[in-house]
C-alpha atoms as one frame of an Amber mdcrd trajectory, in Angstrom:
protein
   0.000   0.000   0.000   1.448   3.318  -1.010   1.203   6.509   1.022  -1.044
   8.079  -1.615  -3.526   5.235  -1.301  -3.575   5.565   2.476  -4.161   9.306
   2.252  -6.997   8.801  -0.216  -8.623   6.238   2.059  -8.341   8.575   5.036
  -9.879  11.391   3.017 -12.683   9.055   1.905 -13.508   8.310   5.561 -12.111
   4.768   5.497 -12.122   3.192   8.914  -8.959   2.390  10.804  -9.936  -1.293
  10.791  -9.963  -1.249   6.987  -6.517   0.343   6.871  -5.150  -2.184   9.364
  -6.695  -5.030   7.381  -5.091  -3.740   4.169  -1.703  -3.484   5.859  -1.942
  -7.022   7.256  -2.931  -8.383   3.835  -0.017  -6.595   2.186   2.463  -7.937
   4.762   1.027 -11.434   4.341   1.494 -11.276   0.569   5.103 -10.082   0.994
   5.833 -12.927   3.419   4.250 -15.400   1.024   6.512 -14.209  -1.813   9.589
 -14.514   0.424   8.660 -18.043   1.471   8.372 -19.187  -2.152  11.870 -17.987
  -3.015  14.471 -20.742  -2.815  17.566 -20.161  -0.754  20.563 -21.395  -2.714
  23.039 -23.438  -0.674  26.467 -21.918  -0.260  29.593 -23.897  -1.202  32.723
 -23.608   0.915  35.987 -24.893  -0.551  38.302 -23.642   2.206  38.166 -25.616
   5.440  38.845 -22.436   7.437  35.486 -20.995   6.352  33.454 -24.045   7.397
  31.948 -24.060  10.922  33.372 -26.788  13.150  30.096 -28.658  13.479  29.818
 -28.971   9.673  33.322 -30.295   8.907  32.558 -33.900   9.862  28.912 -33.969
   8.782  26.887 -35.043   5.759  27.299 -31.518   4.368  31.006 -31.913   3.695
  32.735 -33.868   0.938  36.224 -35.358   1.103  38.302 -36.751  -1.763  39.474
 -40.289  -0.952  42.465 -41.689  -2.851  43.193 -45.384  -2.302  46.937 -45.956
  -2.537  46.661 -49.693  -3.172  44.206 -49.657  -6.062  45.037 -46.133  -7.282
  41.309 -45.307  -7.309  39.763 -42.031  -6.320  36.303 -41.553  -4.847  34.417
 -39.202  -2.547  33.254 -39.696   1.037  31.187 -37.490   3.312  32.390 -35.965
   6.559  31.012 -38.738   8.747  32.951 -41.345   6.778  36.094 -39.188   6.858
  35.771 -38.862  10.632  35.586 -42.647  10.891  38.710 -42.967   8.715  40.642
 -40.752  11.136  39.939 -43.307  13.844  41.949 -42.729  17.014  44.148 -39.979
  15.554  42.634 -37.312  17.817  45.360 -34.759  17.110  44.543 -34.908  13.372
  40.824 -34.493  14.121  41.475 -31.464  16.354  43.750 -29.810  13.782  41.140
 -30.296  11.069  38.441 -28.791  13.275  40.684 -25.769  13.883  41.344 -25.441
  10.144  45.070 -26.127  10.419  44.888 -29.270   8.255  42.758 -30.040   5.228
  44.105 -33.545   4.517  45.264 -36.649   6.337  46.616 -40.093   5.513  45.878
 -43.607   6.671  47.681 -46.868   5.905  46.093 -47.237   2.520  44.463 -43.896
   1.744  44.969 -40.189   1.331  41.918 -38.114   2.317  41.557 -34.406   1.495
  38.785 -31.914   2.238  37.029 -30.981  -1.010  34.003 -28.818  -0.144  31.045
 -28.284   2.148  27.596 -27.353   0.877  24.843 -26.061   3.143
């Protein structure tokens, strides 16, 4: 509702209830438009930009290179956390953003991206 419309309604003896009703309807329509707009997920490629709770979650993707078979695949953060195993110092450094890759006996695992 524009100011001109409100002034015209006031001059035409429109009741306050009508003006309030118009304002509520307008706000409802604006909220409805906002709710229909899709929020695009943001992609983080630097581990320093990712919040700690998202590094080892389904939102993150790690590149997994198997040294024995020379194959490359992708794993999510939960799987990467399991691959770290009991290497708590590696886990802590990754959560702080100091490391973006680690190795195991047969694999090299590197942080690729996080999307949320």
